[in-house]
XYZ file of C-alpha atoms in Angstrom:
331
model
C 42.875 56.748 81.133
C 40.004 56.003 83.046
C 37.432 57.310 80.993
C 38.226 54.461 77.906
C 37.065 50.812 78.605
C 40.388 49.516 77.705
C 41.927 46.532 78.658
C 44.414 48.086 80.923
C 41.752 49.783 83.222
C 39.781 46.312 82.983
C 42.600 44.551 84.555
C 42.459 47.034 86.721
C 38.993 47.177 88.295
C 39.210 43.679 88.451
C 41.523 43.293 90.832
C 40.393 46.399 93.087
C 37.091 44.383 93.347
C 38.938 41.136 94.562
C 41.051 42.769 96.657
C 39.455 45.912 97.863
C 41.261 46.547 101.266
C 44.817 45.863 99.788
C 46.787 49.254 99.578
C 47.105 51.096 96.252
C 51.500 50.380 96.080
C 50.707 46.478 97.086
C 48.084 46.245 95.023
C 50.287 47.560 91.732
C 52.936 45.483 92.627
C 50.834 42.730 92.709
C 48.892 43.775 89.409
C 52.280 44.406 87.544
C 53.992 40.972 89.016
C 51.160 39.131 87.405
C 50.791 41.570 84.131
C 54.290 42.136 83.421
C 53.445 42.681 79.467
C 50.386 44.775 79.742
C 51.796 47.810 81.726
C 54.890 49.661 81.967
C 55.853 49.691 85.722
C 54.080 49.661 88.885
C 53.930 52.824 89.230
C 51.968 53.714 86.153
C 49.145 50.969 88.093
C 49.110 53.074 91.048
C 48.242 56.101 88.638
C 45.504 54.173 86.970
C 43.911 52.944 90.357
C 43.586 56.376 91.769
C 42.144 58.035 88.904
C 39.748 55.021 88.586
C 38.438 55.214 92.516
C 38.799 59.204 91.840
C 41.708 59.937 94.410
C 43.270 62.473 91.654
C 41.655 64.674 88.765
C 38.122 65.619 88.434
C 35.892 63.914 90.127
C 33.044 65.544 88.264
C 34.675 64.209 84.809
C 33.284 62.062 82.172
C 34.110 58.607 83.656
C 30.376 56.881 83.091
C 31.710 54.044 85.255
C 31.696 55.304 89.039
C 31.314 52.675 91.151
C 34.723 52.647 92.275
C 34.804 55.732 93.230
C 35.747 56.230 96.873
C 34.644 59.097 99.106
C 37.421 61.457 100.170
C 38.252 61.836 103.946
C 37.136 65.183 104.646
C 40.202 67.532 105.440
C 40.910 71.045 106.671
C 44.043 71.470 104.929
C 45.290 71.599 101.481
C 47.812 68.857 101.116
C 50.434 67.089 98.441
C 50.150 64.464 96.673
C 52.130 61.865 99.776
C 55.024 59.758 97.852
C 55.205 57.693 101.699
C 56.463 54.270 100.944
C 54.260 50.911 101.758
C 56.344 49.160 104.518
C 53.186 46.456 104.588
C 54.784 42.876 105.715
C 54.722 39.930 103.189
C 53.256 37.825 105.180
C 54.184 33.925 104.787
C 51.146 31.053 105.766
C 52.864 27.914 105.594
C 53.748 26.010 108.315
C 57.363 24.734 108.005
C 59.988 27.063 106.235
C 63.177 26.557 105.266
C 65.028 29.847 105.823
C 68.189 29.728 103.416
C 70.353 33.005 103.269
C 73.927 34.534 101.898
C 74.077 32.064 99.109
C 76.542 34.717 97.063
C 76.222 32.512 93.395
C 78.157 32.314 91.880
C 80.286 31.657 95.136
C 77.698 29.754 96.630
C 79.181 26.148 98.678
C 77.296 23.668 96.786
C 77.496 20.777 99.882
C 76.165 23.383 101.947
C 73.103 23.796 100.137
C 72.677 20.480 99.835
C 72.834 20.032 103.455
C 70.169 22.747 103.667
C 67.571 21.404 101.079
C 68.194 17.477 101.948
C 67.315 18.736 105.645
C 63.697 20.885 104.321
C 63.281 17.214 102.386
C 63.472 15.593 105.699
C 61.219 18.499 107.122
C 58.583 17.836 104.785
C 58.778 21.843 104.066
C 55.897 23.587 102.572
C 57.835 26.645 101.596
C 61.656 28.055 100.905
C 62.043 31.493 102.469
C 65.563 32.935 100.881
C 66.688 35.566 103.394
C 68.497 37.910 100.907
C 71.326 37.833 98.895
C 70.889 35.386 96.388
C 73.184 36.402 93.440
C 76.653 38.456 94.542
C 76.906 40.827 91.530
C 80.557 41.183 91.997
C 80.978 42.550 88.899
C 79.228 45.817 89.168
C 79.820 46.255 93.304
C 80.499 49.588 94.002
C 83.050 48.057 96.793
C 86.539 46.593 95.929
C 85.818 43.941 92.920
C 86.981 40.483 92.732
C 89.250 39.757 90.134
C 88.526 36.406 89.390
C 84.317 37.519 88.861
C 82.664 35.937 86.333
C 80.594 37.721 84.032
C 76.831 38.960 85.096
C 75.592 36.247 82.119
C 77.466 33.579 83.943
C 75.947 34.933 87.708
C 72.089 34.499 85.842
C 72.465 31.376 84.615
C 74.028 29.844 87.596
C 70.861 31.159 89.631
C 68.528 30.036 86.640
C 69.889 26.635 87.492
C 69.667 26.422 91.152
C 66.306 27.700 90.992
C 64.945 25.642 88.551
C 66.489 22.458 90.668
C 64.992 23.677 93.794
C 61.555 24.043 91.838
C 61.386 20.376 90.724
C 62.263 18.931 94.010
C 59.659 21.327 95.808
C 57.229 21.408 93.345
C 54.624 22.048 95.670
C 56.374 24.812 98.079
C 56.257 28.455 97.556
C 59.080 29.685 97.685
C 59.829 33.619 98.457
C 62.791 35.789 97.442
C 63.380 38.889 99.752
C 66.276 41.062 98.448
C 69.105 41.717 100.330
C 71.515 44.233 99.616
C 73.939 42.266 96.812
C 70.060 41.592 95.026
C 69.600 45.429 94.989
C 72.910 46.244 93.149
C 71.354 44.730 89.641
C 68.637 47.671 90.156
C 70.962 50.206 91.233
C 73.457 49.611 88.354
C 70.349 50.356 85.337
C 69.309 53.378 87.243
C 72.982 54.891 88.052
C 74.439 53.163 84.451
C 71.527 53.010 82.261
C 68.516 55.221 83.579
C 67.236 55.107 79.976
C 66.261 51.792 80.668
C 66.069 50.855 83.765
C 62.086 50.693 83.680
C 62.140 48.541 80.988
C 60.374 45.065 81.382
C 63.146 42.843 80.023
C 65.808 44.025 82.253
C 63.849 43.585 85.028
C 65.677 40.885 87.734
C 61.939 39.155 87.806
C 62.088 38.606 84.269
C 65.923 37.575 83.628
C 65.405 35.287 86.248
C 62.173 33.705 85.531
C 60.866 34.316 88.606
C 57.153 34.268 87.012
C 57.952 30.930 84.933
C 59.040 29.169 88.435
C 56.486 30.611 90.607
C 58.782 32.674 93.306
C 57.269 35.269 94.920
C 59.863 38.345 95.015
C 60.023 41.134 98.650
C 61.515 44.199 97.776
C 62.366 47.603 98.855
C 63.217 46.142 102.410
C 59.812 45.070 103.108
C 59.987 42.695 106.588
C 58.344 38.634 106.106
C 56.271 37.911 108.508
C 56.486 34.473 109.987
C 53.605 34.400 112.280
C 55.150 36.338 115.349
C 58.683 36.184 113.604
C 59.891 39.072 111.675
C 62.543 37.827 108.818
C 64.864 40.558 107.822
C 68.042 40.275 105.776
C 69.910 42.681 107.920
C 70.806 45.613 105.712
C 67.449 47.447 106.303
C 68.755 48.242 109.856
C 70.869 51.421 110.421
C 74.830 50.910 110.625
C 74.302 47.394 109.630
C 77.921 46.763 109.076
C 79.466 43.327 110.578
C 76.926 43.144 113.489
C 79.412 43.657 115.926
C 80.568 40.498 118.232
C 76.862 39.062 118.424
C 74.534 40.454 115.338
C 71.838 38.946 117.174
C 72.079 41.259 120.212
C 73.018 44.150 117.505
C 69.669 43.244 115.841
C 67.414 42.965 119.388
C 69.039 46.868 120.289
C 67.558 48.129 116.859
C 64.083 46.273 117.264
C 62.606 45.433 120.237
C 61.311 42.265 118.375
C 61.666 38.567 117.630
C 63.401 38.988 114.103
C 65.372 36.310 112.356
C 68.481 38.101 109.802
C 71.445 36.688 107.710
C 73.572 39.156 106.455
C 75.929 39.328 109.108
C 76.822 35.507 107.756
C 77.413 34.423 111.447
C 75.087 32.272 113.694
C 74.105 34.102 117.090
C 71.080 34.188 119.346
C 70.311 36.480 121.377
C 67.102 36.860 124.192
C 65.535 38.705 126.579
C 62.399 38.505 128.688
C 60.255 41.647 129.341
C 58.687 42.596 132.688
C 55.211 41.183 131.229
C 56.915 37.645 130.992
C 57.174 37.945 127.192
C 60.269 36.248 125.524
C 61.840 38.590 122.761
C 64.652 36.000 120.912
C 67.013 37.139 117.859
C 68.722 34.940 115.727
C 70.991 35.700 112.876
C 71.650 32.722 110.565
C 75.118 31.321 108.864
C 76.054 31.700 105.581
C 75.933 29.186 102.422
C 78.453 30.752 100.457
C 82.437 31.229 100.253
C 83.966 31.471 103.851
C 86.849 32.738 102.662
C 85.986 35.882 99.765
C 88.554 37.829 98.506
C 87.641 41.328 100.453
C 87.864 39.252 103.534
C 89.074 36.251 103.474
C 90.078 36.044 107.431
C 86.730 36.787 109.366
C 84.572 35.225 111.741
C 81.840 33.566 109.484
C 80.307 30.031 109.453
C 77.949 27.941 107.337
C 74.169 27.591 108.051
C 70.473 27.927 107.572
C 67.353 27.794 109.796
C 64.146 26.292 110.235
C 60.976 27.360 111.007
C 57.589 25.386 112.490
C 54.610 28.326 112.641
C 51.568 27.941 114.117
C 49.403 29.531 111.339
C 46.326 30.422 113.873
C 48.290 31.371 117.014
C 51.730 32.820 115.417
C 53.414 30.851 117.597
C 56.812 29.382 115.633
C 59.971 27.427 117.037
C 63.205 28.240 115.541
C 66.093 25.826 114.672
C 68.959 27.586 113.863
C 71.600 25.314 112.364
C 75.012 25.834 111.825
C 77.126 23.482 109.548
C 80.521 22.215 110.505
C 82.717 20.080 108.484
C 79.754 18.927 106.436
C 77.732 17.817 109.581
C 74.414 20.242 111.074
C 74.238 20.958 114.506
């Protein structure tokens, strides 16, 4: 493949000249999220880059074109091929960020997120950070299903709809997507249901969402945000994440040692400690904007609310509201 001067490996080199320091598995994502309908998956990218800076094959082949190539760190030892995953943090660099998680659509609470959005309006937000679990997928939950679920088609075009809305009001924002564990299910369902096409473009969640066509950047396979010196999380990606216990926040702080923001747990708590160097370590897990009352548990302990985030883009300083919602008023 990258002997031919085709338009693939074009694409390719292009973008390994822009971005040269960018890892190989960020880079592909990144290649494939803005190519979706010249390459088959990601993966094949990575492929393509290595054999084009020489990491695999013959180095000594036919490729007349070797300026990419990149000189081998010299080792003792005869190793694999590594299949280690890229953990690298999206990083976010606007200022003020709307942190909106748990929406569940369909079974979203509509004045909730209105509350939310009308507050980032007053906020003057330069970007929508949703914390996980956009769309609920009850349908295909591996967990007891509801009943009442509407269909998957009904599930995409509700989302289609709220994220077209929040486009036109923010037309300006970025807005980011990180997946929390009801976004994952659509993925696991092709692979477990449908493996014959689960790499297929058109079935991607990216694609039957639009996500391209609005201008959302997506965060998957649990990869943290970075908010300055604020970690976002949705919660799942930590071990035993479960209910989070009486205070999620404090749950969270025992599992990282770090200032991390997580929804998840659909419950507002805060939790801080100061270390012997004076530094201030504070977790927060937000609310909810979804159904308080779902059918696998409709007596529980959760609340409505969002947060919002002011970050000092040189320092990485940030202040934290974290806002609950009570009987249609924030606090």
């Amino acid at each position: 493949m990258a002997n031919k001067p085709t338009i693939k490996n074009t694409i390719i080199r292009e973008y390994l000249k822009k971005f040269p320091k960018c890892s190989y598995a960020s880079l592909s994502r990144k290649i494939y999220k803005e190519n979706p309908t010249s390459f088959k998956d990601a993966e094949n990218i990575r492929t393509m880059i290595r054999q084009i800076v020489g990491s695999v094959g013959n180095r000594s082949s036919q490729t007349k074109d070797k300026s990419l190539f990149q000189a081998k760190r010299p080792s003792h030892y005869e190793l694999p091929e590594s299949y280690s995953n890229d953990y690298t943090p999206y990083e976010i660099k606007q200022s003020r960020v709307l942190i909106l998680s748990d929406l569940h659509f369909p079974y979203q609470n509509n004045n909730a997120i209105t509350l939310a959005l009308d507050y980032g309006k007053s906020k003057k937000i330069d970007c929508i950070l949703i914390n996980g679990d956009l769309i609920d997928f009850a349908n295909i939950s591996r967990h007891e299903r509801d009943f009442r679920a509407r269909s998957i088609a009904d599930e995409f075009e509700a989302v289609r709809v709220f994220l077209k809305s929040i486009r036109i009001h923010f037309p300006k924002a970025k807005i980011v997507l990180k997946y929390g564990n009801h976004d994952e299910r659509w993925e696991k369902y092709l692979y477990s249901k449908a493996p014959e096409i689960f790499d297929v473009n058109d079935f991607q969640l990216e694609v039957l969402l639009k996500f391209g066509e609005l201008k959302i950047d997506v965060v998957k396979d649990k990869r943290p945000v970075k908010l300055g010196k604020l970690t976002a999380l949705h919660g799942h990606e930590l071990a035993g994440g479960g209910a989070g216990g009486v205070n999620p926040a404090r749950a969270t702080f025992l599992k990282t040692i770090d200032s991390v923001i997580v929804g998840h747990y659909h419950k507002t708590s805060q939790h801080t400690e100061t270390t012997l160097t004076g530094d201030v370590i504070s977790v927060n897990s937000t609310g909810c904007l979804c159904d308080l009352n779902p059918l696998y548990m409709p007596i529980n302990k959760h609340n409505l609310g969002f947060a919002y985030c002011e970050l000092n883009i040189k320092t990485g300083e940030y202040h934290l509201e974290n806002l609950k919602i009570i009987k249609g008023k924030i606090y």
